């Protein structure tokens, strides 16, 4: 017996329960510490497992059934329970996902982590008639297997069952509102309102499906872009954040970078090149083919600019951004860019600064002495 | 290379003076140790009197920037002379270190 509460002892008659239900209520109070321990374990194991699998969820909730809720249940159907451990929802957990297909992922995780009582578990998602909508949720009755947790201080904990609900955020909203409106009022709801609630359930079910479908389409798009880029079909791929990231995996600036580094036997310090996408879009490139062609056409000049700038210095460390930097600068210079355009380039890749005017001016002065840029 | 460090209003102010090259990089590394050890770095480096930096200097600034970033801090180099800023630019370091 744990955590017997003297305050409640002797007050059971006030609930008007019969002797059998009163004894279940007494067991509930006596085992409160056991339920609290179980709740804590369920929360921790679930959190860890979901995090390890990398599933993004909306919420993980756990609770112990309140005494008032238990009394309400016992007063309605107490006779069907032999003891408090026959009630499978004294400890409850709920995982709320963003997407419908993530409910299945969570159920798979739960199946691996806990021992699922399949006889008493219910998939309410598939229980509706063809012409009805309503509460969709996956309910598992589980216990903690000894392989997961075993402690002589809690010898009974592996036999105590708990309820685990899995649903989407939209299902959760509907279920919560439906419960609030439909049950708590304590009065019969006119059928027109029940119908309206169910119509709303239908809309939310459609929205859930759409969210999952959109996510799948985006994933498919990213996969296709990656495939097209890696197979070299650049002309079919629009230039955007996804395709640029895939293109960077091919290390398109690498050859130029190594050539530049070889000028002074320089060490290369790798930096992200994502900030150059904005510049390439400003240049008007529409596809990966445009970008690829820009690299091929300007690499030699970009290398010669690097030779001009660093060959007579002792600089033996460069960042990987030197390659796209030089490509962009020779492109701008060849296309007649002035201080304003070159400053805009510096502002875009390195942050806006008045000093970029001076840099742009110095570059233009330098360029006027570089014959291959003035052809 | 002379390095002066002062603090005020929750910030650390550093002032650089002279040339930073192979002859004094090791001393500069020792001098900048207090900046590396700041718990919540918010560093402003005044470079108006910095005349030159070699690769060793770039490496030390990179080391300091990494230490600051690891602590989610902030570091900015200010008032850099155009010829010094050009060194940061042609090596791509202006994409790594915040220069104002």
Short mmCIF file of C-alpha atoms in Angstrom, two decimals:
data_model
loop_
_atom_site.label_atom_id
_atom_site.label_comp_id
_atom_site.label_asym_id
_atom_site.label_seq_id
_atom_site.Cartn_x
_atom_site.Cartn_y
_atom_site.Cartn_z
CA UNK A 1 0.00 0.00 0.00
CA UNK A 2 1.37 3.37 -0.95
CA UNK A 3 0.34 6.93 -0.24
CA UNK A 4 -2.83 6.19 1.67
CA UNK A 5 -4.52 9.53 2.14
CA UNK A 6 -6.15 9.91 5.60
CA UNK A 7 -8.14 12.93 4.49
CA UNK A 8 -10.18 10.92 2.01
CA UNK A 9 -10.45 7.83 4.20
CA UNK A 10 -13.98 7.42 5.47
CA UNK A 11 -15.44 9.95 3.04
CA UNK A 12 -16.37 7.42 0.35
CA UNK A 13 -19.96 7.15 1.47
CA UNK A 14 -20.40 10.79 0.44
CA UNK A 15 -20.13 9.73 -3.19
CA UNK A 16 -23.00 7.33 -2.74
CA UNK A 17 -21.04 4.41 -4.20
CA UNK A 18 -21.89 0.82 -3.27
CA UNK A 19 -19.44 -1.29 -1.25
CA UNK A 20 -17.78 -2.83 -4.34
CA UNK A 21 -17.15 0.50 -6.01
CA UNK A 22 -16.04 2.00 -2.72
CA UNK A 23 -13.40 -0.68 -2.38
CA UNK A 24 -12.13 0.11 -5.92
CA UNK A 25 -11.97 3.77 -4.98
CA UNK A 26 -10.01 2.85 -1.86
CA UNK A 27 -7.54 0.83 -4.03
CA UNK A 28 -7.17 3.85 -6.29
CA UNK A 29 -6.14 6.03 -3.34
CA UNK A 30 -3.81 3.41 -1.91
CA UNK A 31 -1.96 3.02 -5.20
CA UNK A 32 -1.60 6.68 -6.08
CA UNK A 33 2.21 6.57 -5.85
CA UNK A 34 2.28 3.54 -8.14
CA UNK A 35 0.15 5.38 -10.72
CA UNK A 36 2.35 8.48 -10.44
CA UNK A 37 5.46 6.37 -11.02
CA UNK A 38 3.83 4.68 -14.02
CA UNK A 39 2.79 8.04 -15.47
CA UNK A 40 6.32 9.36 -15.14
CA UNK A 41 7.84 6.25 -16.79
CA UNK A 42 5.37 6.32 -19.67
CA UNK A 43 6.08 10.00 -20.33
CA UNK A 44 9.87 9.53 -20.21
CA UNK A 45 9.97 6.40 -22.37
CA UNK A 46 7.62 7.90 -24.95
CA UNK A 47 9.51 11.18 -25.12
CA UNK A 48 12.82 9.38 -25.60
CA UNK A 49 11.53 6.96 -28.25
CA UNK A 50 9.75 9.64 -30.29
CA UNK A 51 12.78 11.90 -30.15
CA UNK A 52 15.11 9.08 -31.23
CA UNK A 53 12.92 8.39 -34.27
CA UNK A 54 12.87 12.09 -35.15
CA UNK A 55 9.10 12.41 -35.41
CA UNK A 56 7.96 15.98 -34.88
CA UNK A 57 4.87 16.00 -32.68
CA UNK A 58 2.50 18.69 -31.52
CA UNK A 59 2.24 17.51 -27.90
CA UNK A 60 2.73 14.65 -25.49
CA UNK A 61 0.32 14.70 -22.56
CA UNK A 62 0.02 12.36 -19.60
CA UNK A 63 -2.40 12.35 -16.68
CA UNK A 64 -3.74 10.30 -13.79
CA UNK A 65 -7.50 9.97 -13.76
CA UNK A 66 -8.99 12.32 -11.18
CA UNK A 67 -10.98 10.92 -8.29
CA UNK A 68 -14.11 12.74 -9.49
CA UNK A 69 -13.77 11.19 -12.95
CA UNK A 70 -13.22 7.73 -11.44
CA UNK A 71 -16.28 8.08 -9.20
CA UNK A 72 -18.35 9.11 -12.22
CA UNK A 73 -17.19 6.03 -14.11
CA UNK A 74 -17.75 3.68 -11.17
CA UNK A 75 -21.22 5.02 -10.53
CA UNK A 76 -22.17 4.22 -14.14
CA UNK A 77 -20.47 0.87 -14.71
CA UNK A 78 -18.50 -0.04 -11.58
CA UNK A 79 -19.87 -3.58 -11.47
CA UNK A 80 -17.90 -4.64 -14.55
CA UNK A 81 -14.55 -4.04 -12.83
CA UNK A 82 -13.15 -6.60 -10.39
CA UNK A 83 -10.61 -4.17 -8.95
CA UNK A 84 -8.92 -0.86 -9.78
CA UNK A 85 -6.41 -2.57 -12.09
CA UNK A 86 -9.28 -3.66 -14.32
CA UNK A 87 -9.65 -0.02 -15.28
CA UNK A 88 -7.16 0.53 -18.05
CA UNK A 89 -7.30 4.31 -18.12
CA UNK A 90 -6.28 5.31 -14.59
CA UNK A 91 -3.00 6.36 -16.19
CA UNK A 92 -3.39 7.88 -19.62
CA UNK A 93 -1.07 9.33 -22.22
CA UNK A 94 -1.85 11.16 -25.44
CA UNK A 95 0.43 11.83 -28.38
CA UNK A 96 -0.81 14.56 -30.70
CA UNK A 97 0.79 14.62 -34.14
CA UNK A 98 0.69 17.16 -36.95
CA UNK A 99 0.02 14.66 -39.74
CA UNK A 100 -2.28 11.65 -40.04
CA UNK A 101 0.50 9.38 -41.30
CA UNK A 102 2.56 10.29 -38.23
CA UNK A 103 -0.15 8.66 -36.08
CA UNK A 104 0.88 5.39 -37.71
CA UNK A 105 4.55 6.14 -37.09
CA UNK A 106 3.82 6.78 -33.41
CA UNK A 107 1.77 3.57 -33.16
CA UNK A 108 4.75 1.70 -34.59
CA UNK A 109 7.02 3.26 -32.00
CA UNK A 110 4.57 2.44 -29.20
CA UNK A 111 4.33 -1.15 -30.39
CA UNK A 112 8.11 -1.49 -30.15
CA UNK A 113 8.50 0.25 -26.78
CA UNK A 114 5.52 -1.02 -24.78
CA UNK A 115 3.58 -4.25 -24.49
CA UNK A 116 0.30 -3.66 -26.31
CA UNK A 117 -2.89 -5.41 -25.19
CA UNK A 118 -4.30 -5.91 -28.69
CA UNK A 119 -7.59 -7.39 -27.47
CA UNK A 120 -8.50 -4.16 -25.73
CA UNK A 121 -6.88 -1.68 -28.12
CA UNK A 122 -9.13 0.17 -30.56
CA UNK A 123 -8.55 1.93 -33.87
CA UNK A 124 -11.49 4.31 -33.97
CA UNK A 125 -10.19 5.81 -37.20
CA UNK A 126 -11.75 2.97 -39.20
CA UNK A 127 -14.92 2.46 -37.22
CA UNK A 128 -17.18 4.98 -38.89
CA UNK A 129 -19.95 4.07 -41.26
CA UNK A 130 -19.52 5.26 -44.83
CA UNK A 131 -21.95 8.11 -44.23
CA UNK A 132 -20.77 9.30 -40.82
CA UNK A 133 -17.95 11.36 -39.39
CA UNK A 134 -16.76 11.91 -35.89
CA UNK A 135 -14.15 11.05 -33.36
CA UNK A 136 -11.04 9.55 -34.91
CA UNK A 137 -8.36 8.29 -32.63
CA UNK A 138 -6.14 5.33 -32.08
CA UNK A 139 -6.32 3.91 -28.54
CA UNK A 140 -3.83 1.37 -27.31
CA UNK A 141 -3.95 -0.36 -23.95
CA UNK A 142 -0.35 -0.93 -22.93
CA UNK A 143 1.91 -1.96 -20.09
CA UNK A 144 5.61 -1.56 -19.49
CA UNK A 145 7.55 -4.73 -20.34
CA UNK A 146 10.15 -5.92 -17.82
CA UNK A 147 12.75 -5.69 -20.56
CA UNK A 148 12.20 -1.91 -20.54
CA UNK A 149 11.88 -1.30 -16.82
CA UNK A 150 12.24 -3.61 -13.87
CA UNK A 151 12.67 -2.45 -10.29
CA UNK A 152 12.18 -4.55 -7.13
CA UNK A 153 10.80 -1.42 -5.44
CA UNK A 154 7.92 -1.50 -7.95
CA UNK A 155 7.22 -5.21 -8.45
CA UNK A 156 3.63 -4.65 -9.59
CA UNK A 157 4.27 -1.85 -12.09
CA UNK A 158 4.74 -4.12 -15.12
CA UNK A 159 1.21 -5.49 -14.68
CA UNK A 160 -0.57 -2.14 -14.51
CA UNK A 161 -2.11 -1.18 -17.81
CA UNK A 162 -2.46 2.34 -19.14
CA UNK A 163 -4.26 3.92 -22.08
CA UNK A 164 -2.38 5.62 -24.87
CA UNK A 165 -4.26 7.79 -27.37
CA UNK A 166 -2.75 8.86 -30.67
CA UNK A 167 -4.40 11.48 -32.85
CA UNK A 168 -3.67 14.47 -35.03
CA UNK A 169 -3.88 18.07 -33.82
CA UNK A 170 -7.08 18.60 -35.81
CA UNK A 171 -8.63 15.40 -34.44
CA UNK A 172 -7.66 16.63 -31.00
CA UNK A 173 -9.35 20.00 -31.53
CA UNK A 174 -12.52 18.32 -32.68
CA UNK A 175 -12.52 15.74 -29.88
CA UNK A 176 -11.92 18.42 -27.24
CA UNK A 177 -14.66 20.72 -28.54
CA UNK A 178 -17.05 17.82 -29.02
CA UNK A 179 -16.41 16.64 -25.47
CA UNK A 180 -16.81 20.13 -24.10
CA UNK A 181 -20.01 20.87 -25.99
CA UNK A 182 -21.49 17.41 -26.18
CA UNK A 183 -20.85 15.89 -22.80
CA UNK A 184 -20.07 18.48 -20.21
CA UNK A 185 -23.27 20.41 -20.65
CA UNK A 186 -25.15 17.49 -19.09
CA UNK A 187 -28.15 17.98 -21.33
CA UNK A 188 -29.28 16.21 -24.45
CA UNK A 189 -27.92 18.00 -27.53
CA UNK A 190 -30.47 18.60 -30.31
CA UNK A 191 -29.66 16.49 -33.34
CA UNK A 192 -29.09 19.55 -35.54
CA UNK A 193 -26.07 20.52 -33.42
CA UNK A 194 -24.75 16.98 -33.37
CA UNK A 195 -25.01 16.98 -37.15
CA UNK A 196 -23.11 20.27 -37.34
CA UNK A 197 -20.36 18.91 -35.12
CA UNK A 198 -20.09 15.86 -37.33
CA UNK A 199 -20.00 18.02 -40.47
CA UNK A 200 -17.07 19.83 -38.89
CA UNK A 201 -15.39 16.49 -38.21
CA UNK A 202 -15.69 15.74 -41.94
CA UNK A 203 -14.04 19.06 -42.84
CA UNK A 204 -11.19 18.47 -40.40
CA UNK A 205 -10.71 14.95 -41.73
CA UNK A 206 -10.37 16.38 -45.23
CA UNK A 207 -7.94 19.03 -43.96
CA UNK A 208 -5.84 16.35 -42.26
CA UNK A 209 -5.69 14.38 -45.50
CA UNK A 210 -4.71 17.49 -47.44
CA UNK A 211 -1.89 18.38 -45.03
CA UNK A 212 -0.46 14.88 -45.38
CA UNK A 213 -0.90 14.93 -49.16
CA UNK A 214 0.84 18.32 -49.44
CA UNK A 215 3.73 17.12 -47.30
CA UNK A 216 4.08 14.02 -49.48
CA UNK A 217 4.00 16.12 -52.66
CA UNK A 218 6.71 18.44 -51.33
CA UNK A 219 8.85 15.45 -50.33
CA UNK A 220 8.35 13.93 -53.80
CA UNK A 221 9.27 17.25 -55.41
CA UNK A 222 12.47 17.47 -53.39
CA UNK A 223 13.34 13.89 -54.26
CA UNK A 224 12.73 14.55 -57.97
CA UNK A 225 14.84 17.72 -57.90
CA UNK A 226 17.65 15.84 -56.21
CA UNK A 227 17.45 13.06 -58.80
CA UNK A 228 17.43 15.50 -61.73
CA UNK A 229 20.35 17.49 -60.34
CA UNK A 230 22.43 14.42 -59.55
CA UNK A 231 21.77 13.00 -63.02
CA UNK A 232 22.92 16.26 -64.61
CA UNK A 233 19.55 17.25 -66.14
CA UNK A 234 20.06 20.85 -65.06
CA UNK A 235 17.88 22.48 -67.69
CA UNK A 236 14.77 20.87 -66.16
CA UNK A 237 15.43 22.16 -62.67
CA UNK A 238 14.27 25.62 -61.55
CA UNK A 239 16.78 27.45 -59.37
CA UNK A 240 15.48 27.62 -55.80
CA UNK A 241 16.63 26.79 -52.27
CA UNK A 242 16.01 23.05 -52.68
CA UNK A 243 17.64 22.65 -56.07
CA UNK A 244 20.58 24.90 -55.09
CA UNK A 245 21.20 22.76 -51.99
CA UNK A 246 21.18 19.62 -54.14
CA UNK A 247 23.47 21.28 -56.67
CA UNK A 248 25.94 22.27 -53.94
CA UNK A 249 26.23 18.58 -53.04
CA UNK A 250 27.91 18.14 -56.44
CA UNK A 251 30.56 20.65 -55.26
CA UNK A 252 30.35 22.76 -58.42
CA UNK A 253 32.81 25.39 -57.11
CA UNK A 254 35.35 22.86 -55.94
CA UNK A 255 37.59 22.75 -59.02
CA UNK A 256 37.95 26.54 -59.13
CA UNK A 257 38.46 26.71 -55.38
CA UNK A 258 41.30 24.18 -55.39
CA UNK A 259 42.94 25.97 -58.29
CA UNK A 260 42.77 29.28 -56.39
CA UNK A 261 44.09 27.64 -53.20
CA UNK A 262 47.03 26.23 -55.15
CA UNK A 263 48.22 29.77 -56.00
CA UNK A 264 49.64 30.23 -52.48
CA UNK A 265 49.31 26.63 -51.27
CA UNK A 266 46.50 28.00 -49.11
CA UNK A 267 44.46 26.20 -46.50
CA UNK A 268 40.72 26.16 -47.34
CA UNK A 269 38.24 27.05 -44.63
CA UNK A 270 34.76 25.74 -45.52
CA UNK A 271 31.81 28.08 -45.09
CA UNK A 272 28.14 27.74 -46.13
CA UNK A 273 27.45 29.12 -49.59
CA UNK A 274 23.68 29.43 -49.23
CA UNK A 275 23.86 33.26 -49.21
CA UNK A 276 24.97 33.25 -52.85
CA UNK A 277 21.61 31.88 -54.02
CA UNK A 278 20.11 35.33 -53.59
CA UNK A 279 22.83 36.81 -55.81
CA UNK A 280 22.29 34.20 -58.53
CA UNK A 281 18.57 34.94 -58.50
CA UNK A 282 19.35 38.68 -58.74
CA UNK A 283 21.49 37.86 -61.79
CA UNK A 284 18.32 36.47 -63.35
CA UNK A 285 19.31 32.80 -63.39
CA UNK A 286 16.17 30.66 -63.67
CA UNK A 287 17.48 27.12 -63.78
CA UNK A 288 20.39 25.11 -62.42
CA UNK A 289 21.56 24.97 -66.05
CA UNK A 290 21.92 28.81 -66.01
CA UNK A 291 24.05 28.60 -62.88
CA UNK A 292 26.13 25.73 -64.20
CA UNK A 293 26.78 27.55 -67.44
CA UNK A 294 27.73 30.74 -65.49
CA UNK A 295 30.34 28.73 -63.56
CA UNK A 296 31.78 27.15 -66.69
CA UNK A 297 31.96 30.44 -68.61
CA UNK A 298 33.55 32.49 -65.80
CA UNK A 299 35.83 30.06 -63.98
CA UNK A 300 38.98 30.93 -65.89
CA UNK A 301 38.50 34.66 -65.36
CA UNK A 302 37.63 34.11 -61.70
CA UNK A 303 40.89 32.21 -61.29
CA UNK A 304 42.87 34.95 -63.02
CA UNK A 305 41.29 37.55 -60.76
CA UNK A 306 42.43 35.49 -57.75
CA UNK A 307 45.96 35.29 -59.19
CA UNK A 308 45.95 39.06 -59.63
CA UNK A 309 44.74 39.65 -56.07
CA UNK A 310 46.64 37.13 -53.96
CA UNK A 311 49.62 35.77 -55.88
CA UNK A 312 51.99 38.47 -54.58
CA UNK A 313 50.72 38.26 -50.98
CA UNK A 314 51.58 35.83 -48.17
CA UNK A 315 47.92 34.94 -47.68
CA UNK A 316 47.79 31.18 -47.25
CA UNK A 317 44.26 30.73 -45.92
CA UNK A 318 41.07 31.29 -47.93
CA UNK A 319 37.43 30.54 -47.29
CA UNK A 320 35.45 28.41 -49.73
CA UNK A 321 33.36 31.47 -50.58
CA UNK A 322 36.27 32.82 -52.64
CA UNK A 323 35.17 30.73 -55.64
CA UNK A 324 31.57 32.02 -55.94
CA UNK A 325 32.78 35.51 -54.90
CA UNK A 326 35.26 35.73 -57.76
CA UNK A 327 32.79 34.22 -60.24
CA UNK A 328 30.20 36.82 -59.31
CA UNK A 329 32.68 39.70 -59.43
CA UNK A 330 34.02 38.84 -62.88
CA UNK A 331 30.45 38.37 -64.11
CA UNK A 332 29.49 41.81 -62.78
CA UNK A 333 32.61 43.50 -64.17
CA UNK A 334 32.18 41.91 -67.58
CA UNK A 335 28.60 43.08 -67.68
CA UNK A 336 29.60 46.67 -67.02
CA UNK A 337 28.55 46.84 -63.39
CA UNK A 338 29.36 50.03 -61.50
CA UNK A 339 29.91 50.83 -57.84
CA UNK A 340 26.21 50.56 -57.07
CA UNK A 341 25.81 47.05 -58.47
CA UNK A 342 29.04 45.78 -56.90
CA UNK A 343 28.09 47.25 -53.53
CA UNK A 344 24.73 45.49 -53.83
CA UNK A 345 26.60 42.22 -54.32
CA UNK A 346 28.73 42.80 -51.21
CA UNK A 347 25.64 43.83 -49.24
CA UNK A 348 23.81 40.66 -50.27
CA UNK A 349 26.51 38.16 -49.37
CA UNK A 350 28.11 39.88 -46.39
CA UNK A 351 25.50 42.19 -44.96
CA UNK A 352 24.75 45.81 -45.76
CA UNK A 353 27.52 48.27 -44.93
CA UNK A 354 28.63 51.72 -46.09
CA UNK A 355 32.19 50.36 -46.23
CA UNK A 356 31.08 48.21 -49.16
CA UNK A 357 31.19 51.36 -51.29
CA UNK A 358 34.94 51.59 -50.67
CA UNK A 359 35.37 47.90 -51.46
CA UNK A 360 33.43 48.29 -54.68
CA UNK A 361 35.48 51.34 -55.68
CA UNK A 362 38.75 49.55 -54.95
CA UNK A 363 37.62 46.56 -56.99
CA UNK A 364 36.74 48.78 -59.94
CA UNK A 365 40.17 50.45 -59.74
CA UNK A 366 41.85 47.05 -59.58
CA UNK A 367 39.77 45.78 -62.49
CA UNK A 368 40.78 48.70 -64.67
CA UNK A 369 44.34 47.30 -64.48
CA UNK A 370 43.31 43.74 -65.38
CA UNK A 371 43.35 43.41 -69.18
CA UNK A 372 41.21 40.27 -69.47
CA UNK A 373 38.36 42.02 -67.65
CA UNK A 374 38.42 44.95 -70.01
CA UNK A 375 38.20 43.07 -73.29
CA UNK B 1 50.36 45.06 -32.72
CA UNK B 2 48.85 46.68 -29.67
CA UNK B 3 45.57 45.40 -28.22
CA UNK B 4 43.63 47.35 -25.60
CA UNK B 5 40.57 45.80 -23.97
CA UNK B 6 37.93 47.70 -22.01
CA UNK B 7 34.40 46.87 -20.88
CA UNK B 8 31.24 48.89 -20.51
CA UNK B 9 27.46 48.64 -20.94
CA UNK B 10 27.64 44.84 -21.11
CA UNK B 11 30.07 44.97 -24.04
CA UNK B 12 33.75 44.34 -24.45
CA UNK B 13 35.64 46.88 -26.54
CA UNK B 14 38.96 46.01 -28.13
CA UNK B 15 41.21 48.43 -29.98
CA UNK B 16 43.84 47.21 -32.43
CA UNK B 17 46.84 49.28 -33.41
CA UNK B 18 49.63 48.51 -35.88
CA UNK B 19 50.51 45.50 -38.00
CA UNK B 20 49.54 41.92 -37.23
CA UNK B 21 52.00 39.53 -38.83
CA UNK B 22 54.28 36.56 -38.14
CA UNK B 23 56.52 38.59 -35.83
CA UNK B 24 53.80 39.39 -33.30
CA UNK B 25 50.98 36.87 -33.94
CA UNK B 26 52.03 34.72 -30.99
CA UNK B 27 52.00 37.70 -28.61
CA UNK B 28 48.67 38.82 -30.01
CA UNK B 29 47.23 35.36 -29.34
CA UNK B 30 48.20 35.71 -25.67
CA UNK B 31 46.85 39.25 -25.51
CA UNK B 32 43.48 38.23 -26.90
CA UNK B 33 43.06 35.35 -24.40
CA UNK B 34 40.69 37.41 -22.19
CA UNK B 35 38.40 37.81 -25.21
CA UNK B 36 38.41 34.04 -25.79
CA UNK B 37 37.44 33.42 -22.18
CA UNK B 38 34.44 35.76 -21.98
CA UNK B 39 31.37 33.91 -20.72
CA UNK B 40 28.84 35.94 -22.71
CA UNK B 41 30.91 37.57 -25.44
CA UNK B 42 29.63 40.74 -27.07
CA UNK B 43 32.79 42.15 -28.61
CA UNK B 44 33.34 45.27 -30.66
CA UNK B 45 36.80 45.55 -32.22
CA UNK B 46 37.90 48.98 -33.39
CA UNK B 47 40.25 48.47 -36.33
CA UNK B 48 40.77 52.11 -37.36
CA UNK B 49 44.47 51.94 -36.43
CA UNK B 50 45.09 48.40 -37.68
CA UNK B 51 47.51 48.75 -40.58
CA UNK B 52 47.81 45.20 -41.86
CA UNK B 53 46.95 41.58 -41.12
CA UNK B 54 48.71 38.51 -42.43
CA UNK B 55 47.28 34.98 -42.70
CA UNK B 56 48.28 34.37 -39.08
CA UNK B 57 46.11 37.30 -38.10
CA UNK B 58 43.19 35.94 -40.13
CA UNK B 59 43.57 32.58 -38.38
CA UNK B 60 43.50 34.26 -34.95
CA UNK B 61 40.40 36.30 -35.82
CA UNK B 62 38.79 33.08 -37.09
CA UNK B 63 39.69 31.33 -33.82
CA UNK B 64 38.14 34.18 -31.84
CA UNK B 65 35.02 34.20 -34.03
CA UNK B 66 34.58 30.44 -33.48
CA UNK B 67 34.93 30.82 -29.69
CA UNK B 68 32.36 33.63 -29.73
CA UNK B 69 29.93 31.66 -31.91
CA UNK B 70 30.21 28.60 -29.66
CA UNK B 71 28.91 30.74 -26.81
CA UNK B 72 26.19 32.26 -28.99
CA UNK B 73 27.94 35.58 -28.64
CA UNK B 74 28.49 38.47 -30.99
CA UNK B 75 31.66 39.91 -32.50
CA UNK B 76 31.99 42.77 -34.91
CA UNK B 77 35.07 44.47 -36.41
CA UNK B 78 34.57 48.15 -37.02
CA UNK B 79 36.21 51.03 -38.87
CA UNK B 80 38.51 48.78 -40.87
CA UNK B 81 40.80 50.57 -43.33
CA UNK B 82 39.97 49.77 -46.98
CA UNK B 83 43.33 48.07 -47.60
CA UNK B 84 42.81 45.79 -44.58
CA UNK B 85 39.21 45.12 -45.48
CA UNK B 86 40.39 44.13 -48.94
CA UNK B 87 42.46 41.33 -47.34
CA UNK B 88 39.33 40.03 -45.63
CA UNK B 89 37.46 40.34 -48.92
CA UNK B 90 39.87 38.60 -51.28
CA UNK B 91 40.30 35.69 -48.87
CA UNK B 92 36.54 35.35 -48.34
CA UNK B 93 36.89 36.15 -44.64
CA UNK B 94 34.41 39.01 -44.95
CA UNK B 95 31.79 36.23 -45.24
CA UNK B 96 32.92 34.71 -41.95
CA UNK B 97 33.57 37.72 -39.73
CA UNK B 98 31.10 40.55 -39.31
CA UNK B 99 32.68 43.78 -40.52
CA UNK B 100 30.99 47.16 -40.15
#
